[in-house]
Coordinates of C-alpha atoms in Angstrom, one line a residue:
M271 CA -1.2 -3.8 -37.2
T272 CA 1.0 -4.3 -34.1
E273 CA 1.1 -1.4 -31.8
I274 CA 3.4 -0.4 -29.0
E275 CA 1.8 -0.4 -25.5
T276 CA 2.9 -0.2 -21.9
Y277 CA 2.1 -3.2 -19.8
R278 CA 0.6 -2.0 -16.5
A279 CA -0.7 -4.1 -13.6
L280 CA -1.6 -4.2 -10.0
S281 CA -0.2 -7.0 -7.8
I282 CA -2.7 -7.7 -5.0
A283 CA -2.1 -9.8 -1.9
P284 CA -3.6 -10.3 1.5
T285 CA -1.9 -8.2 4.2
Q286 CA -2.0 -10.8 7.0
V287 CA -0.4 -13.7 5.1
E288 CA 3.4 -13.8 5.1
N289 CA 4.9 -14.3 1.7
A290 CA 1.5 -14.7 0.1
A291 CA 1.5 -15.2 -3.6
P292 CA -0.2 -12.2 -5.1
V293 CA -2.8 -12.0 -7.9
L294 CA -2.4 -9.9 -11.0
F295 CA -4.8 -7.3 -12.3
E296 CA -3.8 -5.9 -15.7
L297 CA -4.8 -2.3 -16.1
I298 CA -6.6 -1.9 -19.4
G299 CA -8.1 1.3 -20.8
D300 CA -8.4 4.6 -19.0
S301 CA -10.2 3.6 -15.8
T302 CA -10.1 0.6 -13.5
E303 CA -12.2 0.5 -10.3
I304 CA -11.2 -2.0 -7.6
G305 CA -12.9 -2.8 -4.3
S306 CA -12.8 -5.3 -1.5
A307 CA -15.9 -7.4 -0.7
D308 CA -16.9 -8.9 2.7
D309 CA -16.1 -12.4 1.6
N310 CA -12.4 -11.5 1.2
A311 CA -12.6 -11.1 -2.6
I312 CA -11.1 -8.4 -4.7
V313 CA -13.8 -7.1 -7.0
L314 CA -13.5 -5.5 -10.4
A315 CA -15.9 -2.7 -11.3
N316 CA -19.2 -4.1 -10.1
P317 CA -21.3 -2.0 -7.7
N318 CA -23.6 -4.9 -7.0
V319 CA -20.8 -6.6 -4.9
A320 CA -19.0 -4.0 -3.0
L321 CA -18.4 -0.3 -2.9
H322 CA -15.3 0.7 -4.9
H323 CA -12.5 1.7 -2.6
L324 CA -10.4 3.3 -5.3
E325 CA -10.0 3.9 -9.0
V326 CA -6.9 3.9 -11.2
R327 CA -7.4 6.5 -13.9
R328 CA -5.0 7.2 -16.8
V329 CA -4.5 10.9 -17.5
D330 CA -2.0 12.3 -20.0
G331 CA -0.3 8.9 -20.5
R332 CA 0.2 8.3 -16.7
D333 CA -1.7 6.2 -14.2
H334 CA -3.2 8.0 -11.1
L335 CA -5.0 6.9 -8.1
L336 CA -8.4 8.6 -7.7
I337 CA -9.4 8.7 -4.0
N338 CA -12.6 10.1 -2.4
L339 CA -11.0 11.7 0.7
S340 CA -14.3 12.4 2.3
E341 CA -15.1 8.7 2.2
R342 CA -11.7 7.8 3.5
R343 CA -12.1 10.3 6.4
R344 CA -15.5 8.8 7.4
A345 CA -13.7 5.4 7.4
R346 CA -11.0 6.9 9.7
D347 CA -8.4 6.1 7.1
L348 CA -6.1 9.1 7.2
T349 CA -3.2 7.6 5.2
W350 CA -4.1 9.5 2.1
F351 CA -4.0 13.0 3.7
K352 CA -0.3 13.3 3.9
Y353 CA 0.8 15.4 0.9
R354 CA 3.1 13.8 -1.7
R355 CA 4.8 15.6 -4.5
G356 CA 2.5 15.5 -7.6
D357 CA -0.7 15.3 -5.7
A358 CA -3.7 17.2 -7.1
Y359 CA -7.0 17.9 -5.4
W360 CA -10.4 18.6 -6.8
C361 CA -13.4 20.1 -5.0
P362 CA -16.8 19.8 -6.7
R363 CA -17.6 23.4 -5.6
H364 CA -14.3 25.2 -6.3
G365 CA -12.6 22.9 -8.9
S366 CA -8.9 22.2 -8.8
I367 CA -7.0 22.9 -5.6
A368 CA -3.2 23.1 -5.2
R369 CA -3.0 22.2 -1.5
L370 CA -5.4 21.5 1.3
D371 CA -5.7 23.7 4.4
A372 CA -4.6 22.8 7.9
R373 CA -7.9 20.9 8.4
G374 CA -7.2 18.7 5.4
W375 CA -10.1 20.3 3.4
C376 CA -10.6 22.8 0.6
A377 CA -9.5 26.2 1.9
K378 CA -12.4 27.9 0.2
C379 CA -15.1 25.7 1.7
R380 CA -16.7 26.8 4.9
T381 CA -18.2 23.4 5.6
R382 CA -16.8 19.9 5.6
R383 CA -19.8 18.5 3.7
G384 CA -19.5 17.3 0.2
S385 CA -16.8 15.4 -1.7
L386 CA -13.1 16.0 -2.0
W387 CA -11.0 14.0 -4.4
L388 CA -7.3 13.2 -4.5
M389 CA -5.5 12.4 -7.7
R390 CA -2.1 10.9 -7.0
P391 CA 0.4 9.9 -9.8
L392 CA 1.6 6.3 -9.6
T393 CA 5.2 5.2 -10.1
P394 CA 6.4 1.6 -10.4
G395 CA 6.7 0.0 -7.0
D396 CA 4.1 2.2 -5.3
A397 CA 2.0 0.2 -2.8
F398 CA -1.4 1.1 -1.2
D399 CA -4.2 -0.6 0.7
V400 CA -7.3 -1.9 -0.9
G401 CA -9.9 -2.1 1.9
R402 CA -8.6 -3.5 5.2
A403 CA -7.4 -6.9 4.1
F404 CA -5.4 -6.4 0.9
R405 CA -2.5 -4.4 -0.4
A406 CA -1.8 -3.6 -4.1
T407 CA 1.5 -2.8 -5.8
Y408 CA 1.7 -0.9 -9.0
L409 CA 3.9 -2.7 -11.6
V410 CA 5.4 -1.6 -14.8
P411 CA 8.4 -3.6 -16.1
E412 CA 11.5 -1.8 -17.3
R413 CA 11.4 -0.9 -21.0
A414 CA 7.8 -1.9 -21.1
N415 CA 7.0 1.0 -23.5
Q416 CA 9.4 -0.6 -26.0
T417 CA 7.6 -4.0 -25.9
K418 CA 5.4 -4.8 -28.9
L419 CA 2.1 -6.5 -27.9
P420 CA -0.4 -8.0 -30.3
P421 CA -3.9 -6.5 -30.6
R422 CA -6.0 -7.5 -27.6
Q423 CA -8.7 -10.2 -28.0
V424 CA -11.8 -9.3 -26.1
P425 CA -13.4 -12.4 -24.5
P426 CA -17.1 -13.1 -24.9
R427 CA -19.5 -11.6 -22.4
D428 CA -20.4 -15.0 -21.0
A429 CA -16.8 -16.1 -20.5
F430 CA -17.0 -15.6 -16.7
D431 CA -19.7 -15.9 -14.1
R432 CA -21.0 -12.6 -12.5
P433 CA -20.0 -10.9 -10.3
R434 CA -16.4 -10.9 -11.7
K435 CA -14.2 -11.3 -8.7
I436 CA -11.2 -13.3 -7.5
A437 CA -11.1 -14.9 -4.1
I438 CA -7.7 -14.5 -2.6
P439 CA -6.9 -16.8 0.4
T440 CA -6.4 -14.8 3.6
T441 CA -4.7 -17.6 5.5
A442 CA -1.5 -19.4 4.8
P443 CA -1.8 -22.7 3.0
Q444 CA -1.8 -25.8 5.2
I445 CA 1.3 -27.8 4.5
A446 CA 0.6 -31.4 5.4
T447 CA 3.2 -33.9 6.6
Q448 CA 3.3 -37.1 4.5
D449 CA 5.7 -39.6 3.0
L450 CA 7.3 -38.9 -0.3
P451 CA 5.0 -40.4 -3.0
T452 CA 7.8 -42.6 -4.4
D453 CA 5.4 -45.6 -4.8
D454 CA 3.2 -43.8 -7.3
S455 CA 4.2 -44.9 -10.9
N456 CA 2.3 -41.9 -12.3
L457 CA 4.7 -39.4 -10.8
W458 CA 8.1 -38.6 -12.2
R459 CA 10.6 -37.2 -9.7
W460 CA 13.0 -34.3 -10.4
Q461 CA 15.6 -33.8 -7.7
P462 CA 19.1 -32.8 -8.9
A463 CA 21.7 -32.3 -6.2
E464 CA 21.5 -28.5 -6.4
A465 CA 17.7 -28.4 -6.1
P466 CA 16.4 -27.2 -2.7
F467 CA 13.4 -29.7 -2.8
P468 CA 12.1 -32.5 -5.1
I469 CA 9.3 -31.9 -7.6
F470 CA 6.9 -34.7 -8.5
L471 CA 5.3 -34.3 -11.9
H472 CA 2.2 -36.3 -12.8
Q473 CA 2.0 -38.1 -16.1
R474 CA -1.0 -36.1 -17.2
V475 CA 0.8 -32.8 -16.6
N476 CA 3.7 -34.0 -18.8
V477 CA 1.3 -35.0 -21.6
D478 CA -0.8 -31.8 -21.3
V479 CA 2.0 -29.2 -21.3
T480 CA 4.0 -31.0 -23.9
R481 CA 1.1 -31.3 -26.3
H482 CA 0.2 -27.6 -25.6
A483 CA 3.8 -26.7 -26.5
R484 CA 4.0 -28.8 -29.6
Q485 CA 0.7 -27.5 -31.0
N486 CA 1.9 -23.9 -30.8
R487 CA 5.4 -23.8 -32.1
D488 CA 5.0 -20.3 -33.6
R489 CA 4.3 -18.4 -30.3
E490 CA 4.8 -18.7 -26.6
V491 CA 2.0 -20.3 -24.6
G492 CA 1.7 -21.4 -21.0
G493 CA -0.5 -21.8 -17.9
V494 CA -0.3 -22.7 -14.3
L495 CA 0.7 -25.9 -12.4
I496 CA -1.8 -27.2 -9.8
G497 CA -1.1 -29.5 -7.0
E498 CA 0.1 -29.8 -3.4
V499 CA 3.0 -28.7 -1.3
C500 CA 3.9 -31.0 1.6
R501 CA 6.6 -31.9 4.1
D502 CA 8.2 -35.3 4.5
Q503 CA 8.8 -36.9 7.9
D504 CA 12.1 -34.9 8.3
G505 CA 10.3 -31.6 7.7
H506 CA 11.7 -31.1 4.2
L507 CA 9.4 -29.5 1.5
F508 CA 8.4 -31.3 -1.7
V509 CA 5.9 -30.3 -4.4
V510 CA 3.5 -32.4 -6.3
A511 CA 2.2 -31.0 -9.6
S512 CA -0.9 -33.0 -10.5
H513 CA -2.8 -30.9 -13.0
A514 CA -2.2 -28.0 -15.4
I515 CA -4.5 -25.1 -16.4
K516 CA -3.9 -23.4 -19.7
A517 CA -3.6 -19.6 -19.7
E518 CA -6.6 -18.6 -21.7
F519 CA -7.1 -15.0 -22.9
A520 CA -3.3 -14.4 -22.5
Q521 CA -1.3 -12.2 -24.8
E522 CA 0.8 -14.6 -26.9
S523 CA 3.5 -13.6 -29.3
R524 CA 6.7 -15.1 -30.7
G525 CA 8.9 -13.8 -27.9
Q526 CA 6.6 -13.1 -24.9
L527 CA 3.6 -14.4 -22.9
T528 CA 1.5 -12.0 -20.8
F529 CA -1.1 -13.2 -18.2
T530 CA -4.0 -10.7 -18.4
H531 CA -6.5 -10.1 -15.6
N532 CA -9.0 -12.2 -17.7
T533 CA -6.4 -15.0 -17.7
W534 CA -6.3 -14.9 -13.9
L535 CA -10.1 -14.7 -13.6
K536 CA -10.4 -17.9 -15.7
I537 CA -7.6 -19.7 -13.9
H538 CA -9.1 -19.0 -10.4
H539 CA -12.6 -19.8 -11.6
T540 CA -11.3 -23.2 -12.9
L541 CA -9.2 -23.8 -9.8
E542 CA -12.2 -23.2 -7.5
A543 CA -14.7 -25.2 -9.6
Q544 CA -12.6 -28.2 -10.6
F545 CA -9.7 -28.4 -8.1
P546 CA -11.0 -27.3 -4.7
G547 CA -8.3 -27.6 -2.0
K548 CA -5.4 -27.5 -4.6
L549 CA -2.8 -24.8 -4.8
I550 CA -1.1 -23.0 -7.7
V551 CA 2.4 -24.6 -7.3
G552 CA 3.9 -22.8 -10.2
W553 CA 3.6 -22.0 -13.9
Y554 CA 4.8 -23.2 -17.3
H555 CA 5.4 -21.5 -20.6
T556 CA 7.2 -22.2 -23.8
H557 CA 10.3 -20.8 -25.6
P558 CA 9.8 -22.1 -29.2
G559 CA 13.3 -22.0 -30.7
W560 CA 14.7 -19.8 -27.9
S561 CA 16.2 -22.5 -25.6
I562 CA 15.6 -22.9 -21.9
F563 CA 16.0 -19.8 -19.7
L564 CA 14.0 -17.1 -17.9
S565 CA 14.0 -13.8 -19.7
D566 CA 13.7 -10.5 -17.9
W567 CA 10.0 -10.6 -18.6
D568 CA 9.7 -14.2 -17.3
L569 CA 11.6 -13.1 -14.1
F570 CA 9.2 -10.2 -13.7
I571 CA 6.2 -12.6 -13.8
H572 CA 7.9 -15.1 -11.5
Q573 CA 9.2 -12.6 -8.9
N574 CA 5.9 -10.8 -8.7
F575 CA 3.2 -13.5 -9.1
F576 CA 4.9 -16.8 -8.0
K577 CA 6.7 -15.6 -4.9
Q578 CA 6.1 -18.5 -2.6
P579 CA 9.4 -20.4 -1.9
W580 CA 7.9 -23.6 -3.3
Q581 CA 6.4 -22.2 -6.5
V582 CA 8.3 -23.3 -9.6
A583 CA 8.6 -22.3 -13.3
L584 CA 8.7 -24.9 -16.0
V585 CA 10.1 -23.7 -19.4
I586 CA 9.7 -25.8 -22.5
D587 CA 11.4 -25.5 -25.9
P588 CA 9.4 -27.8 -28.3
S589 CA 11.9 -27.2 -31.1
L590 CA 14.7 -28.8 -29.0
D591 CA 12.4 -31.3 -27.2
R592 CA 13.8 -30.1 -23.9
A593 CA 12.5 -28.6 -20.7
G594 CA 13.8 -27.3 -17.4
F595 CA 12.6 -26.3 -13.9
F596 CA 13.5 -23.1 -12.2
V597 CA 13.1 -22.9 -8.4
W598 CA 13.6 -20.4 -5.5
K599 CA 16.7 -20.9 -3.4
D600 CA 17.9 -18.5 -0.7
N601 CA 15.2 -16.0 -1.7
Q602 CA 16.5 -15.9 -5.3
V603 CA 15.6 -17.6 -8.5
C604 CA 18.3 -20.2 -8.9
N605 CA 20.2 -20.0 -12.2
P606 CA 17.7 -18.0 -14.3
Q607 CA 19.9 -18.2 -17.4
A608 CA 20.3 -22.0 -17.3
P609 CA 18.1 -24.5 -15.6
V610 CA 19.4 -27.0 -13.1
E611 CA 19.6 -30.3 -14.9
P612 CA 17.5 -29.8 -18.0
F613 CA 15.8 -32.8 -19.4
R614 CA 14.5 -34.1 -22.7
L615 CA 10.8 -34.2 -22.9
A616 CA 10.9 -37.9 -23.8
E617 CA 12.4 -38.6 -20.4
V618 CA 9.3 -37.4 -18.6
E619 CA 6.7 -37.8 -21.2
W620 CA 5.4 -41.4 -21.1
S621 CA 3.2 -41.1 -24.2
D622 CA 2.3 -38.2 -26.4
I623 CA 0.6 -40.4 -28.9
A624 CA -2.2 -42.8 -28.0
R625 CA -0.9 -46.3 -28.5
P626 CA -3.2 -49.2 -29.3
R627 CA -3.5 -51.7 -26.4
V628 CA -3.2 -55.4 -26.7
R629 CA -5.8 -57.3 -24.8
I630 CA -5.6 -61.0 -24.1
K631 CA -8.8 -62.9 -23.6
L632 CA -7.8 -65.8 -21.4
T633 CA -10.6 -68.2 -22.5
D634 CA -13.2 -68.4 -25.2
P635 CA -16.2 -70.7 -25.7
H636 CA -14.0 -73.2 -27.5
G637 CA -11.4 -73.2 -24.7
A638 CA -8.6 -71.5 -26.7
S639 CA -6.8 -68.3 -25.8
K640 CA -7.2 -65.3 -28.1
V641 CA -5.2 -62.1 -28.6
K642 CA -7.0 -59.0 -29.7

């Protein structure tokens, strides 16, 4: 039976990288612990990797941050001690506390020893630090409580290596200078006059995403585009999408695709293992029977998780055999209701069906040519 749920997530990005593309952590269940490891990785609940810096706990249908103020004081992090409306405190010795005293401690305690906890309600858009190198933003899309999501599929225990963590780059990507790859016959070039930069799409990407779309005409599916971002000799950006990674463990329905935190874990695991040095240059998803556009939910994903000015969105409608790119221009998604210069899949898809090859053997033992 389909149930109505609220989609909640944390968008986490390094603090010292300008316009860094964040990583999504979907909040599932009543408690999610998050920490920051020494190797610049965000860590899901795993005490073998790093101490947890905070916990997101769901109480009475609302998410709260649960913070150990004593630990934060020892770390000389005083940002949590400024009272905010809705804050609640709990002292292990005296229970619930309405407000702290002038010292920032339980008014009934005569000593500063022991724990003191803050429970702070979260509202969409709230941002807070995770360790010293990352910042998280709490995200709940508008009308999310009216969105019907299918029952969750729990991945197998061995789906990911342990510990479960995502390494987030803490330096800006290196954008190399090189000539446009116009001499590579495997690359199809998309560059309408209104586009801020050209996109080069490899033949294998066209085949993979089109086959993925056509094999799932009853629901939305998608994934990410992997490749490089470069500058030409005149300093202009261009993007090369050389591979695609399917969004496994995603929530797929007739009218919506949701990237879960398990989806991101799998994507980053595959990226690091199979495509070292490559970047996530965008994402793709399908609109079976819905035409080519970015819905409010699609914009929510693109604006929060594909924020780099060179990251693109590719939307495919297999029922129309059409697709279209959406790009950033002047800090906005250009024409989200209609793509710039949509194209038929056949124009960029060299071969969706394996064709038999004709081989010519130039000579044979009898001196005659043969065709196989």
